[in-house]
Each structure stands twice: as C-alpha cells, then as structure tokens.
Tab-separated table of C-alpha atoms in Angstrom:
chain	number	residue	atom	x	y	z
H	42	MET	CA	-98.373	-15.623	-2.077
H	43	ARG	CA	-98.167	-13.936	-5.355
H	44	ARG	CA	-98.396	-10.405	-4.299
H	45	THR	CA	-95.585	-11.207	-2.018
H	46	LEU	CA	-93.919	-12.457	-5.621
H	47	LEU	CA	-95.043	-9.344	-7.221
H	48	LEU	CA	-93.881	-7.174	-4.674
H	49	ALA	CA	-90.840	-8.485	-4.813
H	50	ALA	CA	-90.650	-8.386	-8.474
H	51	VAL	CA	-92.084	-4.738	-8.889
H	52	ILE	CA	-89.217	-3.803	-5.961
H	53	ILE	CA	-86.139	-5.880	-7.534
H	54	THR	CA	-86.575	-4.390	-11.052
H	55	ALA	CA	-87.452	-0.466	-9.748
H	56	LEU	CA	-84.970	-0.590	-7.569
H	57	LEU	CA	-82.108	-2.788	-10.903
H	58	LEU	CA	-83.668	0.161	-13.229
H	59	GLN	CA	-83.053	2.851	-9.998
H	60	THR	CA	-79.054	1.906	-10.048
H	61	THR	CA	-78.456	1.153	-13.988
H	62	VAL	CA	-79.803	3.223	-16.739
H	63	PHE	CA	-81.910	6.084	-13.800
H	64	ALA	CA	-78.130	6.161	-11.765
H	65	GLU	CA	-76.491	7.580	-14.925
H	66	LEU	CA	-79.586	9.722	-16.142
H	67	ASN	CA	-78.974	12.965	-14.315
H	68	LEU	CA	-80.499	15.997	-15.225
H	69	LEU	CA	-79.872	19.170	-14.144
H	70	GLY	CA	-78.605	17.750	-10.756
H	71	ALA	CA	-81.157	14.883	-10.005
H	72	LYS	CA	-83.030	11.586	-10.843
H	73	PRO	CA	-86.432	9.865	-11.133
H	74	GLU	CA	-86.380	8.101	-7.544
H	75	LEU	CA	-88.297	4.964	-8.939
H	76	LEU	CA	-88.813	3.516	-5.265
H	77	TYR	CA	-91.001	6.335	-4.042
H	78	LEU	CA	-93.117	6.298	-7.590
H	79	VAL	CA	-93.229	2.387	-6.754
H	80	THR	CA	-94.433	2.880	-3.465
H	81	ILE	CA	-96.769	5.700	-4.137
H	82	VAL	CA	-98.610	3.505	-6.940
H	83	PHE	CA	-98.921	0.712	-4.664
H	84	ALA	CA	-100.646	2.673	-1.882
H	85	ILE	CA	-102.873	3.929	-4.432
H	86	LEU	CA	-103.815	0.739	-5.947
H	87	GLU	CA	-103.930	-1.135	-3.365
H	88	GLY	CA	-104.528	1.306	-0.424
H	89	PRO	CA	-102.345	1.707	3.083
H	90	ALA	CA	-100.862	-1.044	4.345
H	91	SER	CA	-99.748	-2.861	0.683
H	92	GLY	CA	-98.127	0.888	0.282
H	93	ALA	CA	-96.715	1.201	3.889
H	94	ILE	CA	-95.688	-2.708	3.048
H	95	ALA	CA	-94.028	-2.299	-0.301
H	96	GLY	CA	-92.313	0.922	1.287
H	97	PHE	CA	-90.941	-0.535	3.536
H	98	ALA	CA	-90.071	-3.396	1.358
H	99	GLY	CA	-88.754	-1.021	-1.348
H	100	GLY	CA	-86.970	1.667	1.124
H	101	MET	CA	-84.914	-1.353	3.065
H	102	ALA	CA	-83.676	-2.432	-0.012
H	103	GLN	CA	-82.430	0.630	-1.140
H	104	ASP	CA	-81.185	1.266	1.745
H	105	PHE	CA	-79.039	-1.431	2.004
H	106	LEU	CA	-77.977	-1.887	-1.805
H	107	LEU	CA	-77.437	1.659	-1.776
H	108	ASP	CA	-74.346	2.947	0.852
H	109	ALA	CA	-76.024	5.445	2.531
H	110	PRO	CA	-76.928	5.560	5.938
H	111	LYS	CA	-79.850	2.605	6.731
H	112	GLY	CA	-83.299	2.612	7.538
H	113	ILE	CA	-83.772	5.970	6.347
H	114	THR	CA	-85.336	5.581	3.056
H	115	ALA	CA	-87.357	2.641	5.165
H	116	LEU	CA	-88.734	4.685	7.531
H	117	THR	CA	-89.642	7.673	4.750
H	118	LEU	CA	-91.427	5.217	1.741
H	119	THR	CA	-93.181	3.271	4.932
H	120	LEU	CA	-94.495	6.171	5.661
H	121	LEU	CA	-95.015	7.359	2.164
H	122	GLY	CA	-97.352	4.765	1.068
H	123	TYR	CA	-99.517	4.629	4.043
H	124	ALA	CA	-100.665	8.438	3.508
H	125	MET	CA	-101.203	8.525	0.187
H	126	GLY	CA	-103.386	5.280	0.650
H	127	MET	CA	-105.113	6.918	3.145
H	128	ALA	CA	-105.323	10.060	0.827
H	129	ARG	CA	-105.819	8.289	-2.004
H	130	GLN	CA	-109.287	7.235	0.096
H	131	TYR	CA	-110.632	10.516	1.072
H	132	ILE	CA	-109.881	12.176	-2.143
H	133	VAL	CA	-113.032	11.242	-4.542
H	134	THR	CA	-112.526	11.816	-8.204
H	135	PRO	CA	-112.902	10.250	-11.510
H	136	SER	CA	-110.115	12.107	-13.077
H	137	PRO	CA	-107.918	9.952	-15.117
H	138	ILE	CA	-104.207	12.168	-13.678
H	139	LEU	CA	-104.509	11.831	-10.587
H	140	PRO	CA	-102.363	9.642	-9.385
H	141	VAL	CA	-99.670	12.186	-11.233
H	142	PHE	CA	-100.384	14.805	-8.606
H	143	LEU	CA	-100.570	12.251	-5.980
H	144	VAL	CA	-97.309	10.675	-7.109
H	145	ALA	CA	-95.683	14.124	-7.650
H	146	GLY	CA	-96.603	15.389	-4.604
H	147	GLY	CA	-95.469	12.162	-2.721
H	148	THR	CA	-92.511	11.872	-4.240
H	149	PHE	CA	-91.450	15.965	-3.229
H	150	ALA	CA	-92.817	15.350	0.192
H	151	GLY	CA	-91.114	11.499	0.973
H	152	VAL	CA	-87.344	13.470	-0.145
H	153	VAL	CA	-87.379	16.780	1.466
H	154	PHE	CA	-88.868	13.863	4.951
H	155	HIS	CA	-85.693	11.840	3.828
H	156	GLY	CA	-83.439	15.119	3.783
H	157	VAL	CA	-85.087	16.522	7.414
H	158	VAL	CA	-84.263	12.466	8.493
H	159	SER	CA	-80.524	12.681	6.934
H	160	PHE	CA	-79.908	16.098	8.302
H	161	LEU	CA	-81.364	15.102	12.196
H	162	LEU	CA	-78.875	12.680	11.770
H	163	GLY	CA	-75.902	14.655	10.363
H	164	GLU	CA	-76.272	12.745	7.162
H	165	LEU	CA	-76.991	15.420	4.888
H	166	ASP	CA	-74.593	17.890	3.843
H	167	THR	CA	-76.208	19.816	1.114
H	168	SER	CA	-78.078	23.335	1.155
H	169	TRP	CA	-81.991	23.598	1.446
H	170	LEU	CA	-82.249	25.072	-1.621
H	171	TYR	CA	-80.203	22.175	-2.964
H	172	LEU	CA	-82.548	19.969	-1.385
H	173	PHE	CA	-86.181	21.264	-2.902
H	174	ARG	CA	-84.621	21.584	-5.556
H	175	VAL	CA	-83.264	17.980	-5.995
H	176	ALA	CA	-87.427	17.499	-4.642
H	177	LEU	CA	-88.602	19.519	-7.247
H	178	LEU	CA	-86.714	17.696	-9.815
H	179	SER	CA	-87.550	13.873	-8.750
H	180	ALA	CA	-91.360	15.241	-7.816
H	181	LEU	CA	-91.779	15.919	-11.885
H	182	TYR	CA	-89.142	13.431	-13.274
H	183	ASN	CA	-91.240	10.641	-11.148
H	184	ALA	CA	-94.519	12.870	-12.569
H	185	ILE	CA	-94.022	12.256	-15.930
H	186	LEU	CA	-93.010	8.396	-15.328
H	187	THR	CA	-96.639	7.829	-13.764
H	188	PRO	CA	-98.204	7.486	-16.337
H	189	LEU	CA	-95.752	4.579	-18.039
H	190	VAL	CA	-95.718	2.545	-14.608
H	191	TYR	CA	-99.569	3.104	-13.223
H	192	PRO	CA	-100.714	2.026	-15.563
H	193	ILE	CA	-98.844	-1.264	-15.834
H	194	LEU	CA	-98.379	-1.848	-11.833
H	195	ARG	CA	-102.022	-2.092	-12.266
H	196	ARG	CA	-102.616	-4.469	-14.422
H	197	ALA	CA	-100.611	-6.121	-12.083
H	198	ALA	CA	-101.712	-5.341	-9.399
H	199	GLU	CA	-105.278	-6.797	-10.718
H	200	GLY	CA	-104.240	-10.064	-12.485
H	201	SER	CA	-102.197	-10.744	-8.226
H	202	ARG	CA	-105.232	-9.803	-6.908
H	203	SER	CA	-108.035	-12.935	-5.883
H	204	ARG	CA	-111.629	-12.507	-7.003
H	205	ARG	CA	-113.505	-12.135	-3.951
H	206	VAL	CA	-111.236	-10.026	-2.081
H	207	LEU	CA	-113.049	-6.587	-2.984
H	208	ARG	CA	-110.865	-2.891	-4.079
H	209	TRP	CA	-110.936	-0.831	-1.281
W	269	MET	CA	-117.159	-2.649	11.303
W	270	ALA	CA	-114.848	-4.496	9.024
W	271	LEU	CA	-113.116	-1.589	7.313
W	272	ARG	CA	-112.727	0.057	11.214
W	273	SER	CA	-110.670	-3.010	12.120
W	274	ARG	CA	-109.033	-2.863	9.382
W	275	ALA	CA	-107.783	0.492	9.787
W	276	ARG	CA	-106.560	-0.760	12.863
W	277	SER	CA	-104.309	-3.058	11.807
W	278	THR	CA	-103.272	-1.055	9.895
W	279	ARG	CA	-101.988	1.677	11.726
W	280	LEU	CA	-100.201	-1.276	13.707
W	281	LEU	CA	-98.092	-2.677	11.016
W	282	VAL	CA	-97.306	0.533	9.662
W	283	VAL	CA	-96.292	1.405	13.340
W	284	THR	CA	-94.394	-2.109	13.468
W	285	LEU	CA	-92.963	-1.431	10.604
W	286	VAL	CA	-91.675	2.849	11.021
W	287	SER	CA	-90.454	0.955	14.585
W	288	ILE	CA	-88.621	-1.537	13.176
W	289	SER	CA	-86.706	1.518	10.477
W	290	LEU	CA	-86.441	3.960	13.371
W	291	VAL	CA	-84.663	0.716	15.252
W	292	THR	CA	-82.646	-0.092	12.038
W	293	ILE	CA	-81.173	4.041	11.595
W	294	THR	CA	-79.990	4.051	15.652
W	295	VAL	CA	-78.281	0.968	15.108
W	296	ASP	CA	-76.568	1.738	11.347
W	297	TYR	CA	-76.030	5.293	13.492
W	298	ARG	CA	-74.419	3.839	16.688
W	299	GLN	CA	-72.475	0.915	14.485
W	300	GLY	CA	-71.467	2.890	11.526
W	301	ASP	CA	-69.248	1.120	9.096
W	302	ASP	CA	-68.343	-2.149	11.162
W	303	GLY	CA	-71.893	-2.854	11.968
W	304	PRO	CA	-73.806	-6.686	10.915
W	305	LEU	CA	-76.109	-4.296	9.393
W	306	SER	CA	-73.414	-3.009	6.751
W	307	ALA	CA	-72.346	-6.500	6.222
W	308	LEU	CA	-75.340	-6.948	5.181
W	309	GLY	CA	-75.221	-4.130	2.765
W	310	ASP	CA	-72.355	-5.882	0.958
W	311	ALA	CA	-73.893	-9.292	1.151
W	312	ALA	CA	-77.750	-7.602	-0.719
W	313	LEU	CA	-74.875	-5.787	-3.274
W	314	THR	CA	-72.975	-8.880	-3.825
W	315	VAL	CA	-76.460	-10.280	-5.254
W	316	ILE	CA	-77.710	-7.327	-7.176
W	317	SER	CA	-74.417	-6.477	-8.135
W	318	PRO	CA	-74.298	-9.559	-11.314
W	319	LEU	CA	-78.319	-8.166	-11.710
W	320	GLN	CA	-77.278	-4.718	-12.408
W	321	ASP	CA	-74.001	-5.169	-14.610
W	322	ALA	CA	-76.917	-7.687	-16.887
W	323	VAL	CA	-78.872	-5.072	-17.092
W	324	SER	CA	-76.574	-2.049	-17.153
W	325	THR	CA	-75.507	-3.530	-20.428
W	326	PHE	CA	-78.652	-3.631	-22.312
W	327	THR	CA	-79.356	0.148	-20.819
W	328	HIS	CA	-76.131	1.891	-20.749
W	329	PRO	CA	-76.492	3.056	-24.148
W	330	ILE	CA	-80.242	4.567	-23.430
W	331	GLY	CA	-78.596	5.880	-20.470
W	332	ASN	CA	-75.994	7.399	-22.062
W	333	PHE	CA	-77.898	8.382	-24.547
W	334	PHE	CA	-80.650	10.160	-22.984
W	335	SER	CA	-78.041	12.360	-20.832
W	336	THR	CA	-76.591	12.996	-23.593
W	337	LEU	CA	-79.399	14.923	-24.827
W	338	PHE	CA	-80.083	16.508	-22.137
W	339	ARG	CA	-76.218	17.601	-21.300
W	340	LEU	CA	-75.488	19.324	-25.123
W	341	PRO	CA	-75.429	22.428	-24.361
W	342	SER	CA	-73.329	21.900	-22.254
W	343	ILE	CA	-71.005	19.302	-24.023
W	344	ARG	CA	-71.820	22.074	-27.000
W	345	ARG	CA	-69.653	24.080	-24.656
W	346	GLU	CA	-67.248	22.235	-23.694
W	347	ASN	CA	-66.477	21.405	-27.099
W	348	GLU	CA	-66.022	24.947	-28.065
W	349	THR	CA	-63.671	25.768	-25.192
W	350	LEU	CA	-61.692	22.188	-26.193
W	351	ARG	CA	-61.189	23.443	-29.808
W	352	ASP	CA	-60.139	26.063	-28.604
W	353	ARG	CA	-57.224	24.973	-26.647
W	354	VAL	CA	-56.420	22.653	-28.858
W	355	ALA	CA	-55.746	25.559	-31.483
W	356	ALA	CA	-53.920	27.236	-28.601
W	357	LEU	CA	-51.639	23.688	-28.307
W	358	GLU	CA	-51.179	23.626	-31.420
W	359	GLN	CA	-49.844	27.348	-31.715
W	360	GLU	CA	-47.273	26.936	-28.901
W	361	VAL	CA	-46.113	23.585	-30.368
W	362	ALA	CA	-45.863	24.625	-33.719
W	363	THR	CA	-43.965	28.442	-31.569
W	364	THR	CA	-42.247	26.124	-29.747
W	365	ALA	CA	-41.028	23.997	-32.987
W	366	ALA	CA	-40.194	27.211	-35.113
W	367	ASP	CA	-38.085	28.546	-31.923
W	368	LEU	CA	-35.917	25.570	-31.589
W	369	ASP	CA	-35.457	25.675	-35.036
W	370	ARG	CA	-34.600	29.762	-34.478
W	371	LEU	CA	-32.263	28.771	-31.751
W	372	ALA	CA	-30.287	25.682	-33.587
W	373	GLU	CA	-29.542	28.076	-36.979
W	374	LEU	CA	-28.926	31.547	-33.687
W	375	GLU	CA	-26.210	28.430	-31.762
W	376	ALA	CA	-24.758	27.552	-35.857
W	377	LEU	CA	-24.816	31.465	-36.672
W	378	LEU	CA	-22.331	31.672	-33.608
W	379	GLY	CA	-20.334	29.305	-34.307
W	380	LEU	CA	-19.547	30.671	-37.892
W	381	GLN	CA	-19.414	34.280	-35.592
W	382	ALA	CA	-16.004	33.122	-34.282
W	383	SER	CA	-14.714	31.298	-37.398
W	384	LEU	CA	-14.955	34.584	-39.242
W	385	GLY	CA	-12.271	35.446	-36.567
W	386	ARG	CA	-12.361	37.482	-33.415
W	387	ARG	CA	-12.399	41.309	-34.553
W	388	ALA	CA	-15.544	40.567	-36.563
W	389	GLU	CA	-18.010	42.008	-36.154
W	390	THR	CA	-21.456	40.759	-37.233
W	391	THR	CA	-25.244	40.773	-36.627
W	392	ALA	CA	-27.653	38.185	-37.073
W	393	ALA	CA	-30.623	39.243	-39.349
W	394	GLN	CA	-34.002	37.725	-39.629
W	395	VAL	CA	-35.387	37.009	-43.171
W	396	ILE	CA	-38.635	38.758	-43.728
W	397	ALA	CA	-39.020	38.957	-47.694
W	398	ASN	CA	-38.220	36.959	-50.523
W	399	GLY	CA	-37.850	39.151	-54.072
W	400	VAL	CA	-40.605	39.912	-55.772
W	401	SER	CA	-39.135	39.686	-59.221
W	402	ASN	CA	-38.274	36.635	-61.569
W	403	PHE	CA	-35.253	37.802	-62.183
W	404	GLU	CA	-33.557	39.190	-59.551
W	405	TRP	CA	-32.388	37.128	-56.503
W	406	THR	CA	-32.498	38.711	-53.487
W	407	ILE	CA	-33.924	38.756	-49.898
W	408	THR	CA	-34.901	41.307	-47.437
W	409	ILE	CA	-34.156	41.015	-43.930
W	410	ASP	CA	-35.298	43.179	-41.010
W	411	LYS	CA	-31.391	44.905	-39.929
W	412	GLY	CA	-30.373	48.616	-41.896
W	413	SER	CA	-28.905	51.460	-41.376
W	414	ALA	CA	-30.215	51.743	-38.023
W	415	ASP	CA	-28.329	48.713	-36.822
W	416	GLY	CA	-24.766	48.990	-38.500
W	417	VAL	CA	-25.694	48.223	-42.042
W	418	GLU	CA	-24.058	49.052	-45.017
W	419	GLU	CA	-24.035	48.215	-48.607
W	420	ASP	CA	-22.067	45.773	-50.188
W	421	MET	CA	-21.204	44.266	-46.646
W	422	PRO	CA	-20.849	39.842	-47.239
W	423	VAL	CA	-24.260	38.346	-45.743
W	424	ILE	CA	-23.946	34.969	-44.807
W	425	ALA	CA	-26.401	32.222	-43.670
W	426	ASN	CA	-24.397	28.707	-40.988
W	427	ALA	CA	-25.124	26.750	-43.900
W	428	GLY	CA	-22.636	28.843	-46.227
W	429	LEU	CA	-21.979	32.344	-48.395
W	430	VAL	CA	-25.416	33.832	-49.110
W	431	GLY	CA	-24.892	37.107	-50.328
W	432	HIS	CA	-24.236	40.709	-49.859
W	433	VAL	CA	-26.346	44.024	-48.919
W	434	LEU	CA	-27.863	45.627	-52.217
W	435	GLN	CA	-29.833	48.149	-50.823
W	436	VAL	CA	-30.314	49.690	-47.266
W	437	GLY	CA	-32.951	51.011	-45.618
W	438	PRO	CA	-33.676	52.566	-42.216
W	439	SER	CA	-34.366	49.137	-40.305
W	440	SER	CA	-34.107	46.850	-43.169
W	441	SER	CA	-32.337	45.339	-46.279
W	442	VAL	CA	-32.299	43.678	-49.711
W	443	ILE	CA	-28.936	41.379	-49.551
W	444	ARG	CA	-28.650	39.927	-53.277
W	445	LEU	CA	-28.220	36.591	-53.458
W	446	ILE	CA	-25.035	34.872	-54.863
W	447	ILE	CA	-27.104	32.902	-57.301
W	448	ASP	CA	-28.518	36.157	-59.201
W	449	PRO	CA	-27.181	36.730	-62.283
W	450	ASP	CA	-25.760	39.668	-61.643
W	451	SER	CA	-23.853	37.945	-58.569
W	452	PHE	CA	-20.326	37.383	-59.209
W	453	VAL	CA	-18.410	36.158	-56.111
W	454	ALA	CA	-14.354	35.302	-56.473
W	455	GLY	CA	-14.161	31.558	-55.513
W	456	ARG	CA	-11.651	29.083	-54.524
W	457	LEU	CA	-11.065	25.582	-55.330
W	458	ASP	CA	-10.116	23.948	-51.319
W	459	ALA	CA	-8.094	20.871	-52.583
W	460	SER	CA	-6.679	22.273	-55.721
W	461	ARG	CA	-6.505	26.029	-54.484
W	462	ALA	CA	-7.058	27.300	-57.709
W	463	THR	CA	-9.059	30.275	-57.938
W	464	GLY	CA	-12.219	31.040	-60.424
W	465	LEU	CA	-15.174	33.835	-60.302
W	466	LEU	CA	-18.985	32.888	-59.496
W	467	SER	CA	-21.337	33.929	-61.083
W	468	GLY	CA	-25.587	33.176	-60.321
W	469	GLU	CA	-27.391	31.006	-62.385
W	470	GLY	CA	-31.294	31.820	-60.697
W	471	GLY	CA	-32.384	28.950	-60.009
W	472	ALA	CA	-29.355	26.570	-61.886
W	473	ASP	CA	-25.998	26.019	-59.330
W	474	LEU	CA	-23.963	28.473	-59.459
W	475	ARG	CA	-21.426	28.944	-62.450
W	476	MET	CA	-17.404	29.015	-62.217
W	477	GLY	CA	-15.537	30.779	-64.315
W	478	LEU	CA	-11.903	31.407	-64.704
W	479	VAL	CA	-10.464	28.224	-63.747
W	480	GLU	CA	-7.141	27.494	-65.801
W	481	SER	CA	-7.411	24.623	-67.456
W	482	THR	CA	-4.915	22.879	-66.010
W	483	VAL	CA	-6.280	22.651	-63.021
W	484	GLU	CA	-8.012	19.398	-62.240
W	485	VAL	CA	-11.643	19.545	-60.405
W	486	ALA	CA	-12.933	16.594	-58.738
W	487	LEU	CA	-16.550	16.465	-58.169
W	488	ASP	CA	-18.244	17.293	-54.280
W	489	GLU	CA	-14.812	19.629	-54.244
W	490	ARG	CA	-15.503	22.769	-51.980
W	491	VAL	CA	-15.736	25.303	-52.665
W	492	VAL	CA	-15.289	29.115	-50.421
W	493	THR	CA	-14.499	32.257	-50.780
W	494	SER	CA	-10.917	33.667	-52.059
W	495	GLY	CA	-11.152	37.160	-50.368
W	496	TYR	CA	-8.472	38.441	-52.449
W	497	ARG	CA	-7.552	42.516	-51.761
W	498	ILE	CA	-5.655	44.343	-53.539
W	499	GLN	CA	-4.205	46.739	-51.079
W	500	GLY	CA	-5.804	50.100	-52.038
W	501	VAL	CA	-7.113	49.361	-55.478
W	502	ALA	CA	-9.919	46.750	-55.025
W	503	GLN	CA	-10.724	44.350	-52.278
W	504	SER	CA	-13.327	41.197	-52.647
W	505	LEU	CA	-16.467	41.749	-50.784
W	506	TYR	CA	-16.309	38.821	-48.721
W	507	PRO	CA	-14.020	37.549	-46.233
W	508	PRO	CA	-12.111	34.547	-46.821
W	509	ASN	CA	-12.643	31.372	-46.578
W	510	ILE	CA	-16.494	31.356	-45.923
W	511	LEU	CA	-18.421	27.801	-47.667
W	512	ILE	CA	-19.991	28.581	-50.520
W	513	GLY	CA	-20.792	25.446	-52.124
W	514	THR	CA	-19.865	22.391	-53.680
W	515	VAL	CA	-18.681	20.891	-57.053
W	516	SER	CA	-21.928	19.053	-58.931
W	517	ARG	CA	-20.756	19.400	-62.344
W	518	VAL	CA	-17.304	19.760	-64.308
W	519	LEU	CA	-18.176	20.993	-67.372
W	520	PRO	CA	-16.617	20.014	-71.842
W	521	GLU	CA	-13.932	22.308	-72.090
W	522	GLU	CA	-15.071	25.255	-73.929
W	523	SER	CA	-11.598	26.464	-74.762
W	524	ALA	CA	-8.373	25.050	-73.618
W	525	LEU	CA	-7.291	28.531	-71.604
W	526	GLU	CA	-10.268	27.613	-68.850
W	527	THR	CA	-12.227	24.834	-67.291
W	528	PHE	CA	-16.242	25.766	-66.745
W	529	VAL	CA	-17.346	24.080	-63.496
W	530	THR	CA	-21.061	24.220	-61.268
W	531	VAL	CA	-21.068	24.444	-57.078
W	532	ARG	CA	-24.171	24.217	-56.129
W	533	PRO	CA	-24.852	26.551	-53.024
W	534	ALA	CA	-23.974	25.267	-49.627
W	535	VAL	CA	-27.128	27.528	-48.313
W	536	ASP	CA	-30.853	26.315	-49.307
W	537	PHE	CA	-31.828	29.905	-50.523
W	538	SER	CA	-35.252	28.998	-50.730
W	539	THR	CA	-35.917	28.241	-46.541
W	540	LEU	CA	-33.497	31.244	-45.710
W	541	ASP	CA	-34.340	32.068	-42.349
W	542	LEU	CA	-31.963	33.791	-40.074
W	543	VAL	CA	-28.919	35.018	-41.322
W	544	LEU	CA	-24.854	36.944	-40.122
W	545	VAL	CA	-24.732	40.180	-41.516
W	546	VAL	CA	-20.703	40.748	-41.453
W	547	LEU	CA	-20.541	44.026	-40.479
W	548	SER	CA	-16.622	44.358	-40.311
W	549	SER	CA	-14.077	41.894	-40.479
W	550	ASP	CA	-10.439	41.927	-40.536
W	551	GLY	CA	-10.366	41.536	-43.613
W	552	GLY	CA	-9.134	38.443	-44.719
W	553	ALA	CA	-6.390	36.560	-42.568
C-alpha cells in the first residue's frame, strides 16, 4: 500500500516536473526524460516486476497527459523497466556509478524504441539522425540527473519497504 | 524455487502490461481523436493542469534561467542581429524624415519659382557648407558654372531672399548671404511702398537705411526686394517682390532726413538646406 502510494507520488512528481521545468529546459533540441529515469531507477532498486509496473504506470500517465499516441510510452517503459530490472540482477559490481550507466543506456534504448514504434505507427516524422541525437542527449541529461534522483528514490523505497522482505 | 515462481509471475505481469499497452495503442490508433481514450486523456489533463500551473509558478523562472544560460550564444547573436536591424531602421527613419523635409522644401521652392514669373529659369541647389569665417556670412552650394550658375545671380529659399552668387566654381558656388555686412539689397516696405537700402549686420537683424523720414513704418511690416532697373546703366541684382523679412524695430531718428529700420530676415540662415538659384528672370514685371 505504501509502495503504491510512493509509486504514485513519484510518478506524479516526475510528470509534473517533466511537463513544467523540463518542458522549458530544451537544450540542443532535447530534454531529460524524467519518466524513463524514474522507471530505470525503480527497476534497479526494486527488480523487474516493480520496474515494469512503474514503467507501465508512468508511461500510461504520460501518454494520457501529453497529446501523444497513447500506449507507446507505456509499452516502452514497461519493457524498459523489466529489462533494466533483469539486467541489474545479472550485473555484479559494487561500482557506485553503475546506476548512471544503466540509466544512460536504458534511456537511449528506450527513446530509440519509442521512436521505432512511433515510426511503425506512422507517428514519427523526423529523420533517424534526429532521433538518435535526441536519444543520445536525453540519455546524457538523464545520466547527469541520476546522482540527484537515485539517492532520493533509494531512500524513499527503503523507507516504504516492509522489513521482512529481503532485497533482491 | 520461490525465486523461479517469482520470475514466472514477473514474466506474466510484464506480458499482461505489454498486452494492455498494445491494446491501448491499437484502440487509440483506430479511434483517432474522437475515441473514449482521448476523452480520458482530456480528463487527465483537466486534473493535472492546475498542478502544473502551481509548479510552473515556482519553477518557471528557474527553467527560464537555465535555458537562457544554455542559449546565451544564440541570444547574443540574436542581440547583435537585432541591434544591426535597429540601427538600419533608425537610419531609414532619419532618411525618410530628411526626405520628407526635402520634399516639402522642394515643393515650396516650386511654388516660389512659379511666383518668379513664367520665364524665370532657376536651378535648385543643396547647401553643402557654411561660411568658414566669422566675418563672412556665406554658404556653399552644390551647383556651379556647369549648371549655368554665374556671379551675382540671386539666390532664394522658400521663405525668402537668401543672397547672391559671390564666386563660381565648376560644380559649386559661394553665396553671399544678405546678412553679410558687405551685402546691400534694395528693399521696399510693402505697405508704404517706400524704398530703402538693406545692409547686413552679421548675426543681428538687417538694417534698412535711406528710408524717408516722412514714411510711417509699422512693426512686422513686410519688406520685399524692389528690383530697380535703370536701362543700360544699372540693374538690381534681385528680381522684385521677393520677401526679405519683416520690420522688427523702428529706430529713433538719427537725422531728420532718414528713418532707420531693422528687418528680421524671413529666412532662417542656420537651417538653410535647399535654395534656388535664379538663372535668369524677366527682370521685373
């Protein structure tokens, strides 16, 4: 229950920030993708199931709020959350900057996937070069934001987790 | 064991979520902008937009600040472009205003030329320099012998008499103004028809002498050129009936024989721009 509330709070906060602060913060033609960032961080912290749920919820929320083809972001983020959660399980490294790399790679892959799906649906009318550029820049911005967001979400997630459940 | 079943349930969850997403995509794709999903989206937007407003109020300046920071180079370029543009436009405005002034002056000169008589030939000239000396009141114009200008030709402006040609170059001429102390103009009081001789006083008003003491001179009376002509002997430089100025002061009699009058020139010599050189006139009607 607490985790559902936490998830909702995080997603709404991310959405609000995404549509206000970061909507204006358009650097070199791209902006950070906060929902991607939050999904990946959740997946890293909580595993593939939580990652998929967070991604699905965040993606749906974003799809319905922004005037975009609905479902594409949800699909992307569901898969992204799951994939990142799985990836995290197989990577064994104590490196504290692992989340940064996962976020960067995940965001890039996610944005490109989103672009491909949009393209298949005939909703994308930019060049591939532009898509890759946006994906790279979004990945970079998200990676920069990770050291800020990751500790906050980790603390929140740990606070909301019931003590008896072992961490993955 | 527990781990495996957990993995399976996770996979099931993901498949379910992906399926829902795909259904959503399909439904939305088929329904376009009119379907219930769109309505749902609009509803969500209605709920969240007040929140967005509230957040924006706080974060707008911050976001602005950062995007401004990153766009500084382009803003600077834009600034330069705009400055250039402003300079160009200001230049244009100034030119336009000057052109309008010029037009008005030319129109006035045209009227003046018509008043000189049908046979009068004139040429318009631009004042290109003022006199260099403190003791000579002259101007230089951009017309010279190539344009038919000769010495002693009268020069007028739209307001009235300016002076006469003192010196002619190939493409420029020096004009002695009527306010030059060496300039003498035969003038006539408009109302009383009495004649006199106007001499320049430099910066001060013209001085009109040789007016008979019996003549009643009124203030603000107009003084025009008299344009005398003694056949074969002498002829005034100036065509008749060109406005010189208005009486500004009637001096106390210095002798019983003549009255001294000061005349304020009609032409403002400090702002002279376009003048008309009278090449030939019919010498007085």
